[in-house]
mmCIF file of C-alpha atoms and ligand atoms in Angstrom:
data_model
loop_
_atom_site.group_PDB
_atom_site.id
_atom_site.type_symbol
_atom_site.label_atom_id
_atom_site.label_comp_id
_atom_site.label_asym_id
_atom_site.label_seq_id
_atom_site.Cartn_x
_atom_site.Cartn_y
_atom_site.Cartn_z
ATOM 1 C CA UNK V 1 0.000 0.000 0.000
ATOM 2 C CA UNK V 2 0.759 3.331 -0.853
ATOM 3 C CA UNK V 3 2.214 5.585 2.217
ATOM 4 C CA UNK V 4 1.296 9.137 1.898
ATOM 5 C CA UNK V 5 3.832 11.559 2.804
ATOM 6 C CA UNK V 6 2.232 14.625 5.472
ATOM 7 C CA UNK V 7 4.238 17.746 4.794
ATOM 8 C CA UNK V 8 2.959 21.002 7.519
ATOM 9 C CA UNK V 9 2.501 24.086 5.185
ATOM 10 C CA UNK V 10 4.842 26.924 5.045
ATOM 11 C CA UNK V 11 3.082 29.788 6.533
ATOM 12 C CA UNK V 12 4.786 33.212 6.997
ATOM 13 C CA UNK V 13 4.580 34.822 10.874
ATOM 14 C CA UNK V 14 3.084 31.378 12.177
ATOM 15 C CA UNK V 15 5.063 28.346 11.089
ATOM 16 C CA UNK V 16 8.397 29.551 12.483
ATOM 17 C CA UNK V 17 11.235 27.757 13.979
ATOM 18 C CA UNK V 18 10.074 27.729 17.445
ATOM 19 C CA UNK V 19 6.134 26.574 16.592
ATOM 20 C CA UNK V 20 7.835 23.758 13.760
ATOM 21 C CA UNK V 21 9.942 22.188 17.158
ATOM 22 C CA UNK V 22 6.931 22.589 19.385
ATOM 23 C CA UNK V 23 4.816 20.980 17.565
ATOM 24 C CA UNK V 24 7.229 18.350 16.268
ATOM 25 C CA UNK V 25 7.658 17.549 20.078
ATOM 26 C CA UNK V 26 3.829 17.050 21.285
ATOM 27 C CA UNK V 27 2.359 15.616 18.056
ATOM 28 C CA UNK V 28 3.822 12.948 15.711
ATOM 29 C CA UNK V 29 3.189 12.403 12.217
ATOM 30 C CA UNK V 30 4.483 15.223 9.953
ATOM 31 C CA UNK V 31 7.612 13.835 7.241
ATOM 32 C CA UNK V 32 8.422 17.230 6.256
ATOM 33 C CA UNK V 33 8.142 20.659 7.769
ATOM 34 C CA UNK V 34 8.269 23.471 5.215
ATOM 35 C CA UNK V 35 9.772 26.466 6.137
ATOM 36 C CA UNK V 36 8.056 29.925 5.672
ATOM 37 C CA UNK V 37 9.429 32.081 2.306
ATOM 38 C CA UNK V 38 12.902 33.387 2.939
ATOM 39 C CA UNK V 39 13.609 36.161 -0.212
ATOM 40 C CA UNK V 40 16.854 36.765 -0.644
ATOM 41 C CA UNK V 41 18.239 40.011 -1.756
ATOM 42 C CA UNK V 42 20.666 41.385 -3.931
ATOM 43 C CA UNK V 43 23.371 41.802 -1.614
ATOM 44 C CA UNK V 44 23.534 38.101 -0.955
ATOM 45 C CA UNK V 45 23.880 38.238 2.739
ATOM 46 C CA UNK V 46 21.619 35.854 5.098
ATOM 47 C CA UNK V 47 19.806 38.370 7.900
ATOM 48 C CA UNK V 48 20.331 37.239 11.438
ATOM 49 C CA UNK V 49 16.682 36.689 11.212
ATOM 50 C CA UNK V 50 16.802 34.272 8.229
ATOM 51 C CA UNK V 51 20.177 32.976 10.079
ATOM 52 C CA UNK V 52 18.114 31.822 13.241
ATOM 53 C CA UNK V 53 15.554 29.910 10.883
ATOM 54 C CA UNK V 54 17.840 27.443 9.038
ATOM 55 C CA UNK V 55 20.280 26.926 12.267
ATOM 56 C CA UNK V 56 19.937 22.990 13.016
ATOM 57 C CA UNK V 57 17.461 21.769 15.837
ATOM 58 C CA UNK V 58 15.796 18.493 17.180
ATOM 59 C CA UNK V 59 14.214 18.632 13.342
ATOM 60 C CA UNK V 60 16.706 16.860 11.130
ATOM 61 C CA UNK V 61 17.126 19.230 7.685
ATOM 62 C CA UNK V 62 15.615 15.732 5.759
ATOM 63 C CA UNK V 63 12.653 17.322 7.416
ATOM 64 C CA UNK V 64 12.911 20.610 6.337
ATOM 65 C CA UNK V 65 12.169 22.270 3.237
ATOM 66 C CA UNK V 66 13.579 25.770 3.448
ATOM 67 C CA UNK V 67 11.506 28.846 0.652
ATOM 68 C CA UNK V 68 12.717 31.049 -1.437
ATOM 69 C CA UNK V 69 10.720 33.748 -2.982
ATOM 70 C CA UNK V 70 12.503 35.830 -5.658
ATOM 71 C CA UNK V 71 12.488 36.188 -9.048
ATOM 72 C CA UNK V 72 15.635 36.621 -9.428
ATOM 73 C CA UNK V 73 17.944 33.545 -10.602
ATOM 74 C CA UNK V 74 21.239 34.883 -9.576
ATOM 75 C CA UNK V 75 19.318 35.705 -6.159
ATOM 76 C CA UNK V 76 17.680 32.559 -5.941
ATOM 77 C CA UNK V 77 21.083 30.173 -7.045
ATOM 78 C CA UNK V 78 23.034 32.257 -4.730
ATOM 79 C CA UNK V 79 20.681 32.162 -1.466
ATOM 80 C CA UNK V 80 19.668 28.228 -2.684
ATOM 81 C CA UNK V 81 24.413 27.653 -2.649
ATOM 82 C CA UNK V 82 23.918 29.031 1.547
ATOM 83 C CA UNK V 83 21.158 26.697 1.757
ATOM 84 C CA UNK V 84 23.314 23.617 0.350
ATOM 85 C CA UNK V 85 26.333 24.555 2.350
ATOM 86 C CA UNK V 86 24.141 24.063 5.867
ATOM 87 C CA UNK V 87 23.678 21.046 4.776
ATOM 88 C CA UNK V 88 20.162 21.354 3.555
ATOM 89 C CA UNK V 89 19.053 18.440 0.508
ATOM 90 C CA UNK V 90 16.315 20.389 -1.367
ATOM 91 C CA UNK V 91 15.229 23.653 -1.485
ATOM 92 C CA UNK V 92 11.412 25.170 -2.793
ATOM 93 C CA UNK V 93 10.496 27.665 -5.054
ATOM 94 C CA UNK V 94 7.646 30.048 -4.174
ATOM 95 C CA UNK V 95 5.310 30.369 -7.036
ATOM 96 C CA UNK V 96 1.941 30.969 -5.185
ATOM 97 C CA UNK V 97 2.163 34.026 -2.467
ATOM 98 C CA UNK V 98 -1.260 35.994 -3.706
ATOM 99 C CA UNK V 99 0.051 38.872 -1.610
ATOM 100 C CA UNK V 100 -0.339 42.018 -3.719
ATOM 101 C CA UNK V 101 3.129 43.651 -2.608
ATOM 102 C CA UNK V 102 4.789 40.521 -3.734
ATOM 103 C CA UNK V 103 2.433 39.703 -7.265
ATOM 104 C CA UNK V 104 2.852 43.619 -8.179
ATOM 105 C CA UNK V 105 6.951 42.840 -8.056
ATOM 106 C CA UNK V 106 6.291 39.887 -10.399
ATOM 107 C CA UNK V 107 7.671 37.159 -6.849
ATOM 108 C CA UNK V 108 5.064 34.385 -5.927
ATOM 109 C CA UNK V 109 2.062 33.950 -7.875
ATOM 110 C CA UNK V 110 3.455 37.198 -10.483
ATOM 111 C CA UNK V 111 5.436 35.010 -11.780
ATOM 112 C CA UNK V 112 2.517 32.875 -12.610
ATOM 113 C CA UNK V 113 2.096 35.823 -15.509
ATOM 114 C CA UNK V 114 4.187 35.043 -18.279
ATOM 115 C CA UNK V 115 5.036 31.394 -19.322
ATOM 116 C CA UNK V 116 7.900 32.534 -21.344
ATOM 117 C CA UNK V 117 9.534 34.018 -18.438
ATOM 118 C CA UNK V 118 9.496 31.733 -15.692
ATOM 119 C CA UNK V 119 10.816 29.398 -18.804
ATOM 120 C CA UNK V 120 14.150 31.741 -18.164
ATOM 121 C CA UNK V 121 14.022 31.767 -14.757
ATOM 122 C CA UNK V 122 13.780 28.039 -14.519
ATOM 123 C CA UNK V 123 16.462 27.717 -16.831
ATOM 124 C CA UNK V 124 18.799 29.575 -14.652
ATOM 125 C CA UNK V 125 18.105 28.330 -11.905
ATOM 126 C CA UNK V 126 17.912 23.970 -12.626
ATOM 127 C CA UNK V 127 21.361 24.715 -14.725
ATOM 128 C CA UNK V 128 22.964 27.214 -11.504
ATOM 129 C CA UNK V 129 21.348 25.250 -8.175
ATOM 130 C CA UNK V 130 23.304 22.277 -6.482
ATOM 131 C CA UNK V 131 20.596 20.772 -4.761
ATOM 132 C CA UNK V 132 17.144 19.839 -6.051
ATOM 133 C CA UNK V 133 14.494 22.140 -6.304
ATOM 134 C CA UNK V 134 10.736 21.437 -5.593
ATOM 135 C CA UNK V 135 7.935 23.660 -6.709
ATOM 136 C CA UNK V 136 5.077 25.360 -5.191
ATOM 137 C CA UNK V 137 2.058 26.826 -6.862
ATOM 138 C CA UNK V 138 -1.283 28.279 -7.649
ATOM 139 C CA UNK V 139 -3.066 27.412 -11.180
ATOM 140 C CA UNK V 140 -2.530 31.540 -12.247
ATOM 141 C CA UNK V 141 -3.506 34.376 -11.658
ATOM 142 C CA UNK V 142 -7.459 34.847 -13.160
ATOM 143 C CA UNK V 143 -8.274 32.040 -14.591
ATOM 144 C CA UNK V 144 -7.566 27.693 -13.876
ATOM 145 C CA UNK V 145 -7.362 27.568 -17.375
ATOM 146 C CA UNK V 146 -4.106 29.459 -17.097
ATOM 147 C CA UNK V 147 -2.564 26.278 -15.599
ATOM 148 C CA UNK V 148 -2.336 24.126 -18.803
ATOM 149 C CA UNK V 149 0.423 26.755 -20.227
ATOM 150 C CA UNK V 150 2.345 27.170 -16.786
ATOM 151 C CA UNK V 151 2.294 23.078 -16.644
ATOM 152 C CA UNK V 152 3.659 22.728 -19.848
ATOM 153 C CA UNK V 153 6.823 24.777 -18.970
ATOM 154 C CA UNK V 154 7.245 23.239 -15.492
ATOM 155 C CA UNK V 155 7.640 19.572 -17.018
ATOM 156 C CA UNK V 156 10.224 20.902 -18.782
ATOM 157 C CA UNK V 157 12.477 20.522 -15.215
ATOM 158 C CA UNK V 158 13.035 18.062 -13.693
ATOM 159 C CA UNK V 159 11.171 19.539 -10.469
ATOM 160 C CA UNK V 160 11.819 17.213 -7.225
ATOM 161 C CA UNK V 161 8.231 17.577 -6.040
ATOM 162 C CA UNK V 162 4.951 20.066 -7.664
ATOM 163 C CA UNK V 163 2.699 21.242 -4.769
ATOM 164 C CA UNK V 164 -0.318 22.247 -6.436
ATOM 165 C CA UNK V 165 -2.686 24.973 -4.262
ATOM 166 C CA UNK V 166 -5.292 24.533 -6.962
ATOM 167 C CA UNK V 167 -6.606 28.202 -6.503
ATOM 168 C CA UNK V 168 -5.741 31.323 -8.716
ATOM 169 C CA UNK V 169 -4.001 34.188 -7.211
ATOM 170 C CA UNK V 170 -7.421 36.167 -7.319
ATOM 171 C CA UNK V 171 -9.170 33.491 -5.414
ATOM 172 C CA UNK V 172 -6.333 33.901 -2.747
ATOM 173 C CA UNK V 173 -7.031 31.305 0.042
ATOM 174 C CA UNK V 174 -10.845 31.299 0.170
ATOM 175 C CA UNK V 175 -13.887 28.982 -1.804
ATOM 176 C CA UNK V 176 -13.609 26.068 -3.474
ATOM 177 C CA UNK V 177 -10.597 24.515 -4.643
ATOM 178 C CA UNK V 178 -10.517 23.488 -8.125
ATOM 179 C CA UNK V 179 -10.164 19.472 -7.837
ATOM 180 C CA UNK V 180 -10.930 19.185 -12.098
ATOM 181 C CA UNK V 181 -8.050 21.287 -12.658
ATOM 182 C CA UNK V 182 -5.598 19.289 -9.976
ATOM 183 C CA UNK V 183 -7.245 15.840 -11.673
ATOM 184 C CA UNK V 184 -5.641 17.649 -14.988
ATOM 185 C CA UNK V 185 -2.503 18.415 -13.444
ATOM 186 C CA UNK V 186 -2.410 14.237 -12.405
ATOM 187 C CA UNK V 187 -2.767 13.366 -15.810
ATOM 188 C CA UNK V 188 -0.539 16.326 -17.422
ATOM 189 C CA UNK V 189 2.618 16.789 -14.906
ATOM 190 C CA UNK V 190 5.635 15.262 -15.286
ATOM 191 C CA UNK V 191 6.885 15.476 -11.338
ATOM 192 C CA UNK V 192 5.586 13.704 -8.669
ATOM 193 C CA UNK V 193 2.984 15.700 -7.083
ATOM 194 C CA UNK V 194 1.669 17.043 -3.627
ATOM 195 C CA UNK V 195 -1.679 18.556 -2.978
ATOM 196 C CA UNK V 196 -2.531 21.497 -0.696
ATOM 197 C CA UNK V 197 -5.868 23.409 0.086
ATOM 198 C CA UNK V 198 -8.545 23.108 2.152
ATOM 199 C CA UNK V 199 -7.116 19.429 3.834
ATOM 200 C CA UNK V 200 -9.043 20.423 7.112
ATOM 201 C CA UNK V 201 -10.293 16.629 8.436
ATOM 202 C CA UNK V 202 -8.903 13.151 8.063
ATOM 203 C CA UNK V 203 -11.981 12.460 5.905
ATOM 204 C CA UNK V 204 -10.555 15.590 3.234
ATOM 205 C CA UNK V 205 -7.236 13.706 3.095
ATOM 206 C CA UNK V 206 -8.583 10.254 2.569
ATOM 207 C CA UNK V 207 -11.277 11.306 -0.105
ATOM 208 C CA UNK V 208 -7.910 13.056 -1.995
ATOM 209 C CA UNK V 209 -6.093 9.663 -1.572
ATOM 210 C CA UNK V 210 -8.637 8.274 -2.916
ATOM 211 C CA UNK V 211 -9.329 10.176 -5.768
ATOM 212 C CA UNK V 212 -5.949 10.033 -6.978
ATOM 213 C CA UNK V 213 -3.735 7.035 -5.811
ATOM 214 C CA UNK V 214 -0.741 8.161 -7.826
ATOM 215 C CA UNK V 215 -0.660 11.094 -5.354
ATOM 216 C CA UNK V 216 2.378 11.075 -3.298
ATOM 217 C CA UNK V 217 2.049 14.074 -0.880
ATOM 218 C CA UNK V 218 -0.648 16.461 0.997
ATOM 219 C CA UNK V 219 0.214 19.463 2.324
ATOM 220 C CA UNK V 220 -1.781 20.620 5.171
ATOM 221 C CA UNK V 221 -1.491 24.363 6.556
ATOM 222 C CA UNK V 222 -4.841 25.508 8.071
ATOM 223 C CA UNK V 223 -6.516 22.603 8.934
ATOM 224 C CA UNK V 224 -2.644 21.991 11.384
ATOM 225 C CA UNK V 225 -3.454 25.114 12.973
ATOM 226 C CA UNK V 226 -6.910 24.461 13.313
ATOM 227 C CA UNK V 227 -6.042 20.578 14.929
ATOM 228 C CA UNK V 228 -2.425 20.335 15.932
ATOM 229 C CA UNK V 229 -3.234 16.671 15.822
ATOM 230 C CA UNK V 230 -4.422 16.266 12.911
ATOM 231 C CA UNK V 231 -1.952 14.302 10.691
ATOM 232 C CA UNK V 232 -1.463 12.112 14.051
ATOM 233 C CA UNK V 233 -4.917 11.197 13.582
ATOM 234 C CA UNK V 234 -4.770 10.808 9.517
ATOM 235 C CA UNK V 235 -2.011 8.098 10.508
ATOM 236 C CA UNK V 236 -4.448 6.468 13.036
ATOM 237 C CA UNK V 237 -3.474 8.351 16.207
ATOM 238 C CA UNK V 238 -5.627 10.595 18.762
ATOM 239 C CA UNK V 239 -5.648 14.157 19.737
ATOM 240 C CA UNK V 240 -5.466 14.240 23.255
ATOM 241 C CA UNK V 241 -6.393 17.412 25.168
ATOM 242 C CA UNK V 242 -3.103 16.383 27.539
ATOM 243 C CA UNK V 243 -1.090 17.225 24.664
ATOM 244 C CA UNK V 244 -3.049 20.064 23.096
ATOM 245 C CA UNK V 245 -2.244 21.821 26.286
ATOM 246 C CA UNK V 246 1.427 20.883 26.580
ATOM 247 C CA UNK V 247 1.945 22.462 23.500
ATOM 248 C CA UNK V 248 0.351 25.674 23.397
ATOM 249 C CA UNK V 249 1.682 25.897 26.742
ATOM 250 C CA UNK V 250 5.353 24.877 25.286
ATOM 251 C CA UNK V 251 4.781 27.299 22.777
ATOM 252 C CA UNK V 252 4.042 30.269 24.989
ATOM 253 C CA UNK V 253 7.234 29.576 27.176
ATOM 254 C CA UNK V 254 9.887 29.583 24.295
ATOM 255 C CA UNK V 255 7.922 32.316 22.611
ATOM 256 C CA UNK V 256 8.612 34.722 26.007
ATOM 257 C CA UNK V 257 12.076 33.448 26.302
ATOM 258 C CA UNK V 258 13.249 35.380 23.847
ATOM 259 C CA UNK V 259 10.146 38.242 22.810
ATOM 260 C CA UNK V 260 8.291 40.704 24.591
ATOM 261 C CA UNK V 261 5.050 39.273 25.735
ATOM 262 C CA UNK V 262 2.520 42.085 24.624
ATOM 263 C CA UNK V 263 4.270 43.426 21.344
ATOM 264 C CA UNK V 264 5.435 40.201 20.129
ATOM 265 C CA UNK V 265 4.048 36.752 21.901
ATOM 266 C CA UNK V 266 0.578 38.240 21.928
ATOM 267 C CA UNK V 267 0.114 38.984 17.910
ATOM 268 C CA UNK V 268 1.936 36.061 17.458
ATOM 269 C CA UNK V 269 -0.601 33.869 19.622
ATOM 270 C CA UNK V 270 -3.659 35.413 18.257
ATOM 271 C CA UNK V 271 -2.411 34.694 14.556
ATOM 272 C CA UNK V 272 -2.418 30.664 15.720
ATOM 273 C CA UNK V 273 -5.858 31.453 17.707
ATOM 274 C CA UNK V 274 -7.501 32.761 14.835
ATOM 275 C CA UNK V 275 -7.737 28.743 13.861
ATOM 276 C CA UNK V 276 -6.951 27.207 17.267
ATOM 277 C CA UNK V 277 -10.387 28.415 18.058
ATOM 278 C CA UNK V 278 -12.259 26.494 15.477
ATOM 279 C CA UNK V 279 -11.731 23.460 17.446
ATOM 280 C CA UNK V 280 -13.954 24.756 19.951
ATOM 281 C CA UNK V 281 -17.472 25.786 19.876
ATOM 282 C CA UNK V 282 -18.565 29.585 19.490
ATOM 283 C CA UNK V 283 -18.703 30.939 22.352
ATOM 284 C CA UNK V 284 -17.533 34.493 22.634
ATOM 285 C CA UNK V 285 -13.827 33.939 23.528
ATOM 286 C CA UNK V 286 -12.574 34.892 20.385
ATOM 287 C CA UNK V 287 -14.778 37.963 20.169
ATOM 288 C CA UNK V 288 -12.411 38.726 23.783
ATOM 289 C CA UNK V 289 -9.446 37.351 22.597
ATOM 290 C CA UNK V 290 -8.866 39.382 19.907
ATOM 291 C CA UNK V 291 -9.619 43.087 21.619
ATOM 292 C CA UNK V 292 -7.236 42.165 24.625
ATOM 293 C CA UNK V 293 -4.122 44.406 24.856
ATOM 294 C CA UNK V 294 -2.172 42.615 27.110
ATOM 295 C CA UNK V 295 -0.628 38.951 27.350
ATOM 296 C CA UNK V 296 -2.014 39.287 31.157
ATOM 297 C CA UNK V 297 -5.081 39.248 29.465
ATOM 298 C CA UNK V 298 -5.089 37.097 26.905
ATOM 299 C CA UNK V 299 -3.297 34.108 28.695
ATOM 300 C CA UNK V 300 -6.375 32.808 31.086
ATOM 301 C CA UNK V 301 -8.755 32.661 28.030
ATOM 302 C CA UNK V 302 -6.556 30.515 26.191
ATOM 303 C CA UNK V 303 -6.290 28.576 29.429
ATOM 304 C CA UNK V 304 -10.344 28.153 30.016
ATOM 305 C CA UNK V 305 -10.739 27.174 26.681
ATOM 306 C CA UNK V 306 -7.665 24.440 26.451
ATOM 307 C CA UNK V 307 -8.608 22.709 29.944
ATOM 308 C CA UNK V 308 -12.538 23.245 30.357
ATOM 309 C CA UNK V 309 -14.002 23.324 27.065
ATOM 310 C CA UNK V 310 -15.041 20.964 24.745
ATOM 311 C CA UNK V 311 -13.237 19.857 21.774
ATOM 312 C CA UNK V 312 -15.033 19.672 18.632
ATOM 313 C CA UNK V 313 -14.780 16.522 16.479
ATOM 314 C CA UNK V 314 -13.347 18.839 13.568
ATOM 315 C CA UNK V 315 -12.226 22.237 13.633
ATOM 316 C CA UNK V 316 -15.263 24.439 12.519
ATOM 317 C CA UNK V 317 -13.992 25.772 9.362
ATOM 318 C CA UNK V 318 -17.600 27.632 8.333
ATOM 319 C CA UNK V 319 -16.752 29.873 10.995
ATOM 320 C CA UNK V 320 -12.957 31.037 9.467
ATOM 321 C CA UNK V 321 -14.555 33.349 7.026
ATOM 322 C CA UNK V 322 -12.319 35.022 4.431
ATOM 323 C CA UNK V 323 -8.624 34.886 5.181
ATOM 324 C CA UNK V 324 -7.135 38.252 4.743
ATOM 325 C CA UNK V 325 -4.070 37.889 2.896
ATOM 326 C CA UNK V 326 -2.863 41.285 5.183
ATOM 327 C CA UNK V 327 -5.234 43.910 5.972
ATOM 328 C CA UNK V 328 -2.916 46.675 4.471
ATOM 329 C CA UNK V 329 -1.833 44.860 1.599
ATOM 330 C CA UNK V 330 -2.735 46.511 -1.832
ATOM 331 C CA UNK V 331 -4.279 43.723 -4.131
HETATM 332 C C1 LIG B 401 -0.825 33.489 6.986
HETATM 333 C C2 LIG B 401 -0.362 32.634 5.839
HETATM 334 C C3 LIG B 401 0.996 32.615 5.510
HETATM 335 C C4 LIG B 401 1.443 31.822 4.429
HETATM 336 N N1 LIG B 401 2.793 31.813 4.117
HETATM 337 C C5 LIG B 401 3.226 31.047 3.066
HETATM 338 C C6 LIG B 401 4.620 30.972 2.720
HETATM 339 O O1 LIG B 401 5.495 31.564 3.354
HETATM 340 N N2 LIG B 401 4.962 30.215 1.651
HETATM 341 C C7 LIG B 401 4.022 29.505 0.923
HETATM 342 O O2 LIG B 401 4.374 28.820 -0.043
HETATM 343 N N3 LIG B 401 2.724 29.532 1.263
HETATM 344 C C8 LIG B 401 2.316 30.275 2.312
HETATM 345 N N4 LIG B 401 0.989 30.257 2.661
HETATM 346 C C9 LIG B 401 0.071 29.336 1.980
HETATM 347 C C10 LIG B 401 0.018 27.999 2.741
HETATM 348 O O3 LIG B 401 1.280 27.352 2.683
HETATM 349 C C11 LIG B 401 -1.043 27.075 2.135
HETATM 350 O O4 LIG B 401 -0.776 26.944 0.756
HETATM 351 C C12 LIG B 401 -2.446 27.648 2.336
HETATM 352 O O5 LIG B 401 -2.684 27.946 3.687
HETATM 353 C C13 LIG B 401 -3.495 26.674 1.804
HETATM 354 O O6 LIG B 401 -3.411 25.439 2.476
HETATM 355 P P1 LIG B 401 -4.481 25.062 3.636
HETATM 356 O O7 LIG B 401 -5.832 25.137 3.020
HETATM 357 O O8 LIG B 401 -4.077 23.671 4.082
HETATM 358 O O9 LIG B 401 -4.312 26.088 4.707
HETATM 359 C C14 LIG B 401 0.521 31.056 3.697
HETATM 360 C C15 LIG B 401 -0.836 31.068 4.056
HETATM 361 C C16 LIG B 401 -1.288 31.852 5.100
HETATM 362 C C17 LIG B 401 -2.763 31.846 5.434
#
């Protein structure tokens, strides 16, 4: 039988270094943990900041699959070379960030634009990087239809592994995803392919299996934040509230080792809440959550919630609403 490989979404301010070892701790079952975008710049010098993510911890790098977002290929070989030297075996290319500061620049899902282009790009970059390189993308920009032109340049590569996010770029994270057009993409691509997008139950994953047993990989983002445990309980296991606690708690503690509890750990926490809460039934917490000001605050309502409320089956997705790609973000 066919073993499915779990890989935890890259997702920028959430899926850092700290929250990838937390959760790596408390809940088993995740291969591969993909690191948020990194976008190198033209001065080809790794930030402190970037620095920090790739430094080695209890995650071996076979489990890691560092970003880049550029559209650059000098940028991109040179930042990918760093990546190699750390000791890192693959690295992934960005080709789906909707976010309009990074689409106007032509980065992410602008580069989704013109075929002809990211032909070039890809050429420099498969001929320049030493390690293999793995894709990552939406179907285009307007239209799903776009996809059939974009596919026919990627199989040109020899791409390590396509994740397909079978939205377009104007359809950003929200609605259906477009299953026809990934069933295309089966048929039509040449690399080995992984599936992301709305994964939110071990049900979703299963019916995805099923649809398609040459699929290899899921990605799950969300539906992770939504249900720590839920690719322990795709592979069979429980979520436990035992554990839910010890690693929210886990998290909070290494999160105020090193940052400020109100400016940093409190933003930072109510990013995860926004889908932590879904595993609990309305109730008005969030409503509080997200006006309080202070960690003092914020802290016992996460605490009420983790060791006296119910758990929900499934995360309560209905109630997620549109996700704002960032509220100040031109589109
Ligand atoms: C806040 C946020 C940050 C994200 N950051 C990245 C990123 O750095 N790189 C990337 O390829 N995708 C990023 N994504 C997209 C996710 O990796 C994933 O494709 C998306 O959430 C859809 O999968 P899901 O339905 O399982 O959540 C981000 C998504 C969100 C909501």
């Amino acid at each position: 039988m066919r073993t499915l490989r779990y890989s935890f979404a890259p997702m920028e301010g959430i899926t850092g270094k700290i929250l990838r070892e937390v959760h790596a701790a408390h809940f088993p079952g995740v291969d591969r943990y993909c690191l948020p975008f990194l976008s190198p710049t033209e001065v080809h010098v790794l930030s402190p900041r970037q620095k920090r993510e790739l430094e080695p911890g209890p995650l071996p790098q076979d489990r890691l699959l560092p970003q880049l977002l550029t559209r650059s290929a000098e940028d991109f070989v040179w930042c990918a070379s760093e990546i190699a030297d750390l000791g890192f075996g693959e690295i992934n290319l960005n080709l789906g960030c909707p976010s309009g500061t990074v689409v106007s620049k032509g980065k992410g899902a602008g580069m989704l634009r013109d075929p002809d282009a990211l032909d070039r790009f890809l050429e420099a970059v498969f001929s320049g990087c030493p390690i293999p390189i793995s894709v990552k993308t939406r179907l285009g920009l307007e239209d799903p239809a776009e996809f059939s032109a974009i596919l026919s340049v990627l199989n040109r590569y020899p791409i390590r592994e396509l994740t397909i996010h079978p939205r377009t770029r104007r359809e950003l994270y929200d609605g259906p995803v477009h299953l026809d057009a990934f069933a295309a993409a089966v048929r039509n691509a040449s690399a080995p392919l992984c599936c992301n997008g709305n994964l939110f139950t071990p049900a979703s994953v299963q019916s995805v299996a099923e649809a398609f047993p040459t699929l290899e990989s899921v990605m799950l983002g969300r539906g992770l934040l939504a249900d720590p445990a839920l690719v322990t309980r795709c592979k069979g296991g429980e979520r436990t509230r035992a554990a839910l606690l010890a690693f929210h708690n886990d998290l909070c503690a290494e999160y105020l080792r090193i940052m400020h509890p109100n400016q940093a750990v409190l933003p930072k926490l109510k990013e995860l809440w926004a889908f932590l809460r879904l595993l609990f039934p309305e109730d008005g917490s969030w409503k509080r959550m997200r006006k309080c000001k202070t960690w003092a605050e914020f802290y016992p309502i996460t605490q009420e919630l983790l060791q006296n409320q119910p758990l929900l089956e499934e995360a309560d997705f209905p109630r997620l609403g549109q996700t704002a790609v960032s509220a100040s973000d031109p589109m």
